[in-house]
Structure formats: structure tokens, C-alpha cells
Amino acid sequence: MRRVPRTRPTRVVVFSTSDTIVAIATPPGHGGIGVVRLSGPDAHAIGLRLIAVDRPLEPRRATFTSVLGPTTADGADRAELDHVVATYFPAPRSYTGDDVVELSAHGSPVVLRAIVASAIEGGARLAEPGEFTLRAFLNGRIDLPQAEAVADLIAAATPLQARAAFDQLEGTLTQHIGEIDRSLFDLAARLEASIDFPDEGYHFLTAAAVATELDALIARMSALLAGARRGRLIRDGLQVAIVGAPNVGKSSLFNALAGAARAIVTDVPGTTRDLVTEAVDIGGLRVTLVDTAGLHDTADVVESEGVARAERAQEVADLVLFVLDRSLPLPGDVDPDHLPLNNKVLYIANKADLPGAWSGRDVVEVSALTGEGLDALRVRMAAALDVDPLDDPPAMTNVRHIALVQRADEALRRARDAARCAGASLSEEFVLADLQDARAALEEISGRRAPEDLLAHIFSRFCIGK
Ligand SMILES: Nc1nc2c(ncn2[C@@H]2O[C@H](COP(=O)(O)OP(=O)(O)OP(=O)(O)O)[C@@H](O)[C@H]2O)c(=O)[nH]1
Ligand SMILES: [Mg+2]
């Protein structure tokens, strides 16, 4: 058979809100409760068909009832599948902004799938990944950063990540961007008035006044960007590589920090040959620890590939834990008081439970075996990564937003510099063009001007039911 080349994407992105969608909203598997969510114009009608209730559901009231199986050919009474609590959220005051019905049954995949199947039989369509949240966006309930925050909140692995995501969901970033955008709109309107009424013989705005207003906006953007590095680390987490000579206890330290015997530990040098990773919470940050092969010259092909991988992991890491064995003399060329310090490396003197052969300034003494010094090490790691979990998370954490604010910031700086140099001969058109660039970037953040493929990309990160 001839294969027809695929021209359409495998997943159709739906930007319509005119049909009714259904999905299991709780995670796959067995649980105490499982929720099926219906959203769309027929949610209430389809929902009513599924349950043993013969009058309209009262808005926002939990109704205890039963969910019914499919109709049979002989017209016999439909069997009850489970008890459910049905709740109806009429538009627009629902999660999606559509009419929504939520059925909370016991968390049985069999029951939940049967409810979804009946809803589809009743006219609903299975929701695409992220489609409930997409509808909330399309219906204007939330903007794009808030929709992205839902995905971040669901995916959060540390309390700090969850807090940053929740702030964004609450609209912290939306508010900052909105205020800057409104000021830009206002300034652009006044500049346009200057262009439209040239006969008045004067500029509505002096170049100096424009520059001053732009300075204030640039300061606001700079404040947003100042927290961005920390924000990005909070959201995306970071990589910490554990490196050092063979047998110094890298894998033991890795296991101790991970709280599980993930990596193989033996007294044979060259035990670890591949990268082993594990996500841990260091001071509220999501850190991916990477255990590596001991760095040394070797003729063994497997080991030398391991060493090459270790070197690459060390290069890309946000922080390197360089492990030394404190119970053995250091190699002659290493002076423990003058280690090549930089803000990317922490030197660890491991095996502190054994008699020490040396000590050094700026090294963190630990015993991976007894756990001694590990808390201090975590504190040093958090400090080296320069992210204090006790501080409020910054408003911006997402590289997409950061890049767009940078673009807007550059456009405003161009406009400001033009206004500064212009004196009496201010060219409103030039300044306006830069202001429009800045506004376009800000509107791409909020989603007011987001292309469909961007939306598709963002919402495809969600799972079905979100
Ligand atoms: N006494 C003592 N022994 C330790 C400590 N940490 C590791 N060891 C021992 O040191 C040996 C090597 O430990 P590993 O964790 O496998 O060392 P590694 O650096 O991962 O070694 P390679 O993977 O071969 O490079 C094992 O026998 C461990 O039990 C420690 O803090 N104290
Ligand atoms: Mg190892």
C-alpha cells in the first residue's frame, strides 16, 4: 500500500468553543474521588442525561445522586453505575467560562470511563489536552500567563515553584504588563494627536516629556527583568553535577542528597560509568542532581565515554560539587587553601568520619556515610545558586515572558534615545513605531496577539482534562 504523506498535524488544535467537551479531570489510576468535567453549551443537558435527576441542577450546588449506565435496546431501566455529586456552574462564572457540569464519582477508572463514554454518546466530544484551560483563555476568563500558570502550578515540584505559579495565576504579572501597556497606549494616543493636528503649530508633547515618561516605563521593565534570572531558576529548576576523582564518594554523596540508594556504590574505583540523575528539593529549588564517572585518564572505552559525559555535565551545570577524599593525601599539585574558586564550584571534603589527611579553606566537610555536614552543604548550595526561597518569588519566571519583556524594553530604549536627541524636532512617527513594537511584544505575553501555533504549543503541554 502506498503511504500517503501526512500533511496535517497529528493533533488537531481546536479554537472553537461552540461544542461541548468532556474528559476525566483527575489523574489516571485509582483514587478516592474521580471527577468528570463537561464544558460547553450542552453541558447541562448532557449532564442531566447521565444522572438520576429529572429537574434542572441548581447552579453551584452539590447534588448527591447516581450516575446511570447506557440505555439498553429493550428499553429497560438504566443500571446505576456509582454514586456521584453533580455540580452545575452556569456560564460565565465557571472555570472555562462555558456552562460546566462536574461529576465527582469514586475514583474508579472503569466508572469514570463509562461516564465519559455516555457523555460522548449524548453528544459531547473528548477534550484535547489543555482544552478546558484553552476555553477559559478564549472566553476571556484568564489571559495567557494565567493559563501558563495553571500548567506550572500543576507541574510544580517544590513549594516555591507552586507559589510563583500561584502568584502568576492570581494575575501579578498580568497586572504589571497591563499597567505598562496602558501607559504606552496613552502615550501613543497623545503622540498621534500631535501628528494629526500639525496645524496647531506646536507639539502636544515635548521631546523631553516623552523621554521622561519612557524612563519611568523602562524602570518598571528593568525591575521586572531584575528578578528574571531567579524566577527562571525557580520555574525551570537547575542542574548540579557531582564530579571528582574515582572512589572519592560521589555516588555516596548523590545517594545521601537524593535520600535513596539510586547510584551503585562500591569500593572499586570506576564504579559509575554513566550519568545518573535525580530531582531533589534544595532550599525550595528543584535541583536535578547528576552523578558522574570519576575523572581520570583511562584506556577503557566504556569508562572514557563516561568521563567525556562527566565533563559535558560539568560544563552545562549551574553548579558543580567537586568532591575530594579528605582521608587520603591530596594530589601534590592541589593546594586546599587555594582552590580555583569561582561561583560555579563548591569543593567538598568527603569522608569526614575518617581521620583527616588534610583540611582546607572554603571546602565543605561532609560524610556521605554518616550524613554529617549535609545540612550545611544544602545551605551552601542554596547560597551558591543565589536563590533565597524565603524571598517572595519574582513576578516573571517564564523564558517566553522574559524574552518578550526584553524586546519591549529594547524598543522603549530606542524610543527614549530618539526623544532625548530630538530636541524641538521630535519625530513622533519614529517614536510611535518603537512604541508599537513594545506594545506588540507585551500583547504577545498577554495572548491578545498570540499566533495560533504559539497557543497550540503552550496548551499541548497540558494533559487531557486540564
Ligand atoms: N568512611 C566513608 N566511606 C565513604 C564515604 N563516602 C563514600 N565512602 C566509600 O567510598 C567508596 C567509594 O564510594 P562511591 O560513592 O562509589 O565513590 P564514587 O566517587 O562514586 O566512585 P566512582 O563511581 O568509582 O568514581 C565506597 O566504598 C564507599 O562506601 C564516607 O563519607 N565515609
Ligand atoms: Mg560513583
XYZ file of C-alpha atoms and ligand atoms in Angstrom:
499
model
C 0.000 0.000 0.000
C 1.272 3.472 -0.846
C 1.823 5.624 2.162
C 0.167 8.981 1.898
C 2.408 11.690 3.279
C 0.952 13.342 6.323
C 0.284 16.986 5.818
C -1.909 17.645 8.804
C -0.505 17.765 12.336
C -1.246 14.629 14.330
C -3.303 16.572 16.819
C -5.963 18.992 15.680
C -5.963 22.153 17.722
C -9.441 23.352 18.449
C -10.044 27.041 18.853
C -13.812 26.780 18.843
C -15.987 26.965 21.925
C -19.244 26.054 20.247
C -19.306 22.347 21.063
C -19.373 20.512 24.371
C -16.247 18.723 25.567
C -15.770 16.061 28.219
C -12.806 14.463 29.987
C -11.696 12.868 33.227
C -10.188 15.767 35.176
C -8.415 13.740 37.871
C -5.122 11.844 37.369
C -5.190 8.395 35.765
C -5.433 5.457 38.123
C -7.480 4.531 41.164
C -8.343 7.127 43.812
C -10.818 8.183 46.452
C -12.588 10.552 44.092
C -12.568 10.920 40.317
C -14.039 13.892 38.501
C -15.507 14.049 35.011
C -15.842 17.547 33.624
C -18.213 18.666 30.881
C -17.925 22.122 29.329
C -19.897 23.776 26.551
C -23.382 24.873 25.569
C -24.885 21.389 26.083
C -23.022 20.547 29.289
C -26.129 20.861 31.427
C -28.398 18.885 29.086
C -25.841 16.120 28.573
C -25.013 16.078 32.294
C -28.682 15.630 33.205
C -28.945 12.622 30.879
C -26.139 10.926 32.793
C -27.646 11.127 36.272
C -30.808 10.120 38.099
C -32.118 13.678 38.430
C -35.175 14.826 36.496
C -35.133 18.567 37.120
C -32.524 21.210 36.283
C -29.471 21.236 38.519
C -29.303 24.163 40.892
C -26.356 26.418 39.983
C -23.244 25.934 42.109
C -24.978 23.489 44.465
C -23.652 19.980 45.040
C -26.374 17.429 44.276
C -25.920 13.892 45.548
C -27.326 11.381 43.058
C -26.400 8.322 40.975
C -24.818 8.086 37.586
C -26.614 5.838 35.114
C -25.291 3.364 32.543
C -26.160 3.428 28.847
C -29.704 2.856 27.577
C -30.420 -0.751 26.615
C -32.124 -1.932 23.427
C -35.156 -3.365 25.277
C -35.795 -0.047 26.997
C -35.252 -1.477 30.492
C -34.294 0.899 33.327
C -30.696 2.052 33.059
C -28.394 0.495 35.659
C -26.789 2.701 38.320
C -23.000 2.786 37.941
C -21.968 4.749 41.035
C -22.984 7.482 43.432
C -21.931 10.919 42.262
C -22.007 14.520 43.360
C -23.112 16.669 40.430
C -22.361 20.389 40.334
C -23.503 22.815 37.662
C -21.599 26.051 37.030
C -23.568 28.181 34.541
C -21.628 30.431 32.145
C -19.847 32.740 32.549
C -18.968 32.022 36.186
C -17.217 28.703 35.623
C -13.656 27.531 35.126
C -13.919 27.705 31.336
C -16.477 30.489 31.058
C -18.838 27.974 29.374
C -21.601 26.066 31.118
C -19.757 23.422 33.142
C -21.004 20.280 34.888
C -18.683 18.338 37.153
C -19.493 14.812 38.273
C -17.484 13.541 41.235
C -17.661 9.765 41.410
C -15.453 7.268 43.186
C -12.018 7.248 41.593
C -12.574 4.101 39.572
C -11.159 4.262 36.049
C -13.912 1.859 34.911
C -16.706 4.075 36.230
C -15.084 7.283 35.001
C -14.520 5.911 31.503
C -18.153 4.747 31.406
C -19.331 8.250 32.332
C -17.177 9.787 29.595
C -18.469 7.218 27.079
C -22.103 8.056 27.989
C -21.367 11.768 27.666
C -19.907 11.211 24.202
C -22.984 9.137 23.292
C -25.025 12.126 24.495
C -23.273 14.494 22.078
C -20.084 15.618 23.822
C -16.620 15.362 22.278
C -13.496 14.131 24.091
C -11.469 17.188 25.130
C -7.994 17.807 23.711
C -5.075 18.293 26.146
C -5.429 21.628 27.917
C -8.709 22.381 26.195
C -10.615 23.362 29.352
C -7.950 25.935 30.161
C -7.778 26.962 26.489
C -11.504 27.705 26.646
C -11.020 29.783 29.765
C -8.462 31.777 27.738
C -10.626 32.026 24.600
C -13.613 33.097 26.710
C -11.522 35.847 28.314
C -11.664 34.340 31.826
C -7.876 34.341 32.058
C -5.022 35.654 29.944
C -2.143 33.629 28.567
C 0.239 33.985 31.546
C -2.565 32.787 33.810
C -3.192 29.766 31.577
C 0.535 29.044 31.614
C 0.445 29.401 35.394
C -2.147 26.617 35.624
C 0.273 24.247 33.855
C 3.161 25.441 36.054
C 1.139 25.040 39.245
C 0.116 21.511 38.309
C 3.724 20.641 37.426
C 5.278 22.348 40.479
C 7.670 20.104 42.403
C 8.622 22.491 45.226
C 6.550 24.862 47.389
C 8.458 27.818 45.922
C 7.577 26.782 42.362
C 3.955 26.428 43.417
C 3.957 29.883 44.994
C 5.486 31.525 41.924
C 2.908 29.820 39.718
C 0.040 30.782 42.001
C 1.114 34.443 42.034
C 1.077 34.369 38.244
C -2.344 32.722 38.294
C -3.578 35.456 40.619
C -2.543 37.973 37.976
C 0.629 39.548 39.394
C 2.375 39.527 36.025
C -0.844 40.340 34.167
C -1.181 43.460 36.276
C 2.405 44.637 35.715
C 2.165 44.109 31.964
C -1.308 45.670 31.812
C -0.212 48.835 33.602
C 2.819 49.296 31.341
C 0.685 48.651 28.273
C -1.967 51.168 29.340
C 0.697 53.855 29.854
C 2.105 53.069 26.407
C -1.351 53.273 24.866
C -1.940 56.631 26.486
C 1.427 57.989 25.351
C 0.890 56.693 21.808
C -2.539 58.352 21.686
C -1.078 61.713 22.634
C 1.729 61.339 20.078
C -0.824 60.523 17.398
C -2.771 63.632 18.308
C 0.409 65.645 17.712
C 0.695 64.109 14.261
C -2.975 64.575 13.417
C -3.091 68.256 14.296
C 0.138 69.666 12.931
C -1.525 72.991 12.141
C -1.855 73.853 15.788
C 1.784 74.808 15.422
C 3.084 73.054 18.482
C 3.736 69.583 19.734
C 1.220 68.306 22.260
C 4.205 66.689 23.931
C 7.739 67.947 24.194
C 10.538 65.527 23.408
C 11.803 65.910 26.964
C 8.396 64.971 28.412
C 8.262 61.881 26.183
C 11.761 60.843 27.297
C 10.815 61.268 30.964
C 7.665 59.185 30.608
C 9.613 56.488 28.788
C 12.272 56.499 31.516
C 9.630 55.638 34.093
C 8.343 52.752 31.978
C 11.860 51.472 31.304
C 12.475 51.491 35.066
C 9.391 49.314 35.575
C 10.559 46.847 32.935
C 14.053 46.760 34.443
C 12.539 45.903 37.815
C 10.664 43.004 36.198
C 13.785 41.814 34.401
C 15.933 42.117 37.541
C 14.154 39.188 39.184
C 14.006 37.194 35.983
C 17.117 35.048 36.462
C 15.919 33.981 39.883
C 12.426 33.459 38.509
C 13.672 31.268 35.699
C 15.684 29.141 38.131
C 12.634 28.745 40.360
C 10.410 27.703 37.481
C 12.768 25.563 35.419
C 14.946 24.221 38.217
C 18.661 23.767 37.800
C 21.376 21.187 37.305
C 24.012 20.330 39.867
C 26.798 17.981 38.728
C 28.774 15.895 41.226
C 32.285 15.368 39.867
C 35.728 14.318 41.126
C 38.313 11.548 41.004
C 37.253 7.879 41.180
C 36.235 6.451 44.557
C 36.053 9.765 46.446
C 32.384 9.103 47.261
C 30.461 10.958 44.535
C 27.763 8.322 44.223
C 27.529 8.037 48.012
C 27.004 11.820 48.239
C 24.490 11.688 45.391
C 22.507 8.985 47.203
C 22.686 10.861 50.507
C 21.340 14.079 48.943
C 18.706 12.167 46.971
C 17.643 10.282 50.082
C 17.664 6.993 48.165
C 20.229 4.435 47.029
C 19.874 5.394 43.362
C 23.505 5.072 42.228
C 25.687 1.994 42.727
C 28.344 2.423 45.409
C 31.334 0.061 45.689
C 34.927 0.338 46.852
C 36.058 -0.360 43.273
C 37.280 2.822 41.529
C 35.411 3.372 38.272
C 32.053 2.087 39.516
C 29.955 4.822 37.936
C 30.214 4.937 34.164
C 27.106 6.746 33.007
C 25.216 9.818 34.208
C 22.630 9.143 36.915
C 20.106 11.888 37.660
C 17.599 12.513 40.415
C 15.415 15.546 41.203
C 15.734 16.883 44.744
C 14.489 19.919 46.622
C 17.357 22.125 47.781
C 16.067 25.046 49.825
C 12.840 25.141 47.831
C 14.530 24.828 44.461
C 14.016 21.946 42.125
C 17.536 20.670 41.557
C 18.468 17.871 39.182
C 21.488 16.166 40.719
C 23.783 14.458 38.242
C 26.184 11.761 39.428
C 29.114 11.232 37.068
C 32.011 8.877 36.358
C 35.281 9.571 38.205
C 37.526 11.893 36.209
C 40.804 10.212 35.261
C 42.795 9.028 32.258
C 41.696 5.616 31.139
C 42.168 3.317 28.165
C 38.846 1.546 28.815
C 36.406 2.666 26.083
C 33.339 2.452 28.305
C 34.984 4.404 31.098
C 36.421 7.038 28.787
C 32.947 7.656 27.320
C 31.730 8.007 30.930
C 34.480 10.550 31.620
C 33.544 12.506 28.477
C 29.919 12.601 29.652
C 31.024 13.733 33.094
C 32.955 16.604 31.541
C 29.949 17.687 29.481
C 27.660 17.511 32.519
C 30.132 19.686 34.400
C 30.118 22.281 31.608
C 26.343 22.680 31.433
C 25.690 22.525 35.183
C 24.504 25.589 37.086
C 26.652 24.412 39.998
C 29.390 21.779 40.340
C 30.090 19.845 43.534
C 33.760 18.908 43.212
C 34.274 16.000 45.602
C 37.642 15.311 47.250
C 38.531 12.494 49.668
C 39.645 14.047 52.969
C 41.034 10.741 54.307
C 43.677 10.474 51.567
C 46.505 12.897 50.787
C 45.625 15.321 48.046
C 47.446 15.060 44.740
C 50.676 17.090 45.044
C 49.552 19.863 42.714
C 46.382 20.710 44.648
C 46.643 23.305 47.422
C 43.484 23.024 49.550
C 43.822 26.614 50.716
C 43.987 27.943 47.174
C 41.416 26.023 45.225
C 40.436 27.708 41.958
C 37.258 29.242 43.357
C 34.505 30.604 41.219
C 30.812 30.927 41.863
C 30.070 27.760 39.952
C 32.085 25.279 42.050
C 31.802 24.077 45.630
C 34.647 21.873 46.918
C 33.503 19.020 49.112
C 35.866 17.230 51.509
C 34.117 13.869 51.860
C 34.702 11.012 54.336
C 34.881 13.422 57.277
C 34.083 10.454 59.546
C 37.607 9.105 58.895
C 40.839 10.640 60.219
C 41.638 13.625 58.020
C 44.756 13.747 55.853
C 44.328 17.454 55.109
C 41.982 20.366 55.647
C 41.377 23.451 53.626
C 39.790 26.846 53.487
C 36.496 27.140 51.597
C 35.856 23.413 51.461
C 32.622 21.928 52.798
C 33.362 18.940 55.019
C 30.809 16.148 54.857
C 30.465 12.449 55.394
C 28.215 10.839 52.839
C 28.359 7.747 55.041
C 27.074 9.283 58.316
C 25.211 12.298 56.879
C 27.389 14.710 58.845
C 27.626 18.146 57.203
C 24.870 17.523 54.658
C 22.533 20.223 56.019
C 25.368 22.739 55.894
C 26.095 21.609 52.337
C 22.462 22.217 51.317
C 22.658 25.731 52.761
C 25.923 26.378 50.881
C 24.348 25.040 47.672
C 21.305 27.299 48.003
C 23.605 30.270 48.673
C 25.846 29.421 45.694
C 22.781 29.210 43.465
C 21.823 32.628 44.781
C 18.152 31.907 45.193
C 16.724 32.573 48.616
C 13.498 30.622 48.992
C 12.364 32.943 51.792
C 12.183 35.922 49.432
C 8.972 36.440 47.519
C 9.174 34.814 44.108
C 9.685 37.360 41.316
C 6.781 38.202 39.015
C 8.465 36.758 35.950
C 9.658 33.151 35.763
C 8.973 32.029 32.213
C 11.578 32.445 29.423
C 8.825 33.313 26.945
C 7.754 36.287 29.050
C 11.338 37.295 29.796
C 12.290 37.368 26.102
C 9.234 39.459 25.213
C 9.759 41.963 28.032
C 13.364 42.291 26.859
C 12.090 43.018 23.352
C 9.674 45.649 24.666
C 12.418 47.112 26.837
C 14.776 47.470 23.847
C 12.056 49.167 21.781
C 11.345 51.652 24.574
C 15.055 52.415 24.963
C 15.252 53.167 21.241
C 12.228 55.455 21.542
C 13.656 57.142 24.631
C 17.059 57.726 22.990
C 15.359 59.149 19.889
C 13.307 61.519 22.046
C 16.411 62.518 24.034
C 18.338 63.516 20.905
C 15.428 65.140 19.124
C 15.105 68.391 20.984
C 12.483 70.531 19.242
C 12.473 68.367 16.118
C 10.850 65.330 17.711
C 9.688 62.882 15.068
C 6.514 61.453 16.532
C 6.379 58.815 13.802
C 9.701 57.268 14.773
C 8.854 57.196 18.454
C 5.417 55.784 17.687
C 6.863 52.927 15.634
C 9.000 51.875 18.605
C 6.067 52.177 20.993
C 4.029 49.930 18.699
C 6.866 47.361 18.730
C 6.891 47.414 22.512
C 3.123 47.055 22.694
C 3.172 44.146 20.233
C 5.635 42.300 22.478
C 3.514 42.949 25.579
C 0.363 41.810 23.801
C 2.089 38.609 22.828
C 2.724 37.965 26.525
C -0.907 38.503 27.464
C -2.034 36.456 24.460
C -4.051 39.253 22.905
C -1.806 38.992 19.866
C -0.571 35.407 20.166
C -0.371 33.374 16.951
C -2.300 30.097 16.906
C 0.807 27.934 16.716
C 2.084 29.559 19.901
C -1.215 28.783 21.628
C -1.082 25.232 20.296
C 2.432 24.857 21.668
C 1.517 26.196 25.098
C -1.643 24.161 25.519
C -0.111 20.936 24.210
C 1.996 20.884 27.408
C -1.139 20.162 29.399
C -2.639 16.718 29.825
C -6.183 15.807 28.915
C -8.704 17.024 31.457
C -6.855 20.221 32.420
N 34.117 6.158 55.523
C 33.493 6.674 54.482
N 33.446 5.983 53.320
C 32.801 6.528 52.262
C 32.167 7.793 52.355
N 31.624 8.076 51.158
C 31.900 7.012 50.351
N 32.612 6.081 51.018
C 33.122 4.833 50.487
O 33.989 5.124 49.383
C 33.871 4.099 48.380
C 33.558 4.738 47.047
O 32.284 5.350 47.101
P 31.464 5.747 45.794
O 30.321 6.568 46.263
O 31.184 4.571 44.962
O 32.540 6.667 45.093
P 32.491 7.341 43.644
O 33.203 8.623 43.735
O 31.100 7.369 43.128
O 33.353 6.325 42.788
P 33.346 6.080 41.199
O 31.941 5.946 40.742
O 34.103 4.802 41.072
O 34.066 7.228 40.581
C 32.788 3.153 48.861
O 33.400 2.052 49.474
C 32.023 3.967 49.888
O 31.412 3.192 50.873
C 32.229 8.496 53.610
O 31.716 9.606 53.789
N 32.896 7.894 54.618
Mg 30.216 6.576 41.526
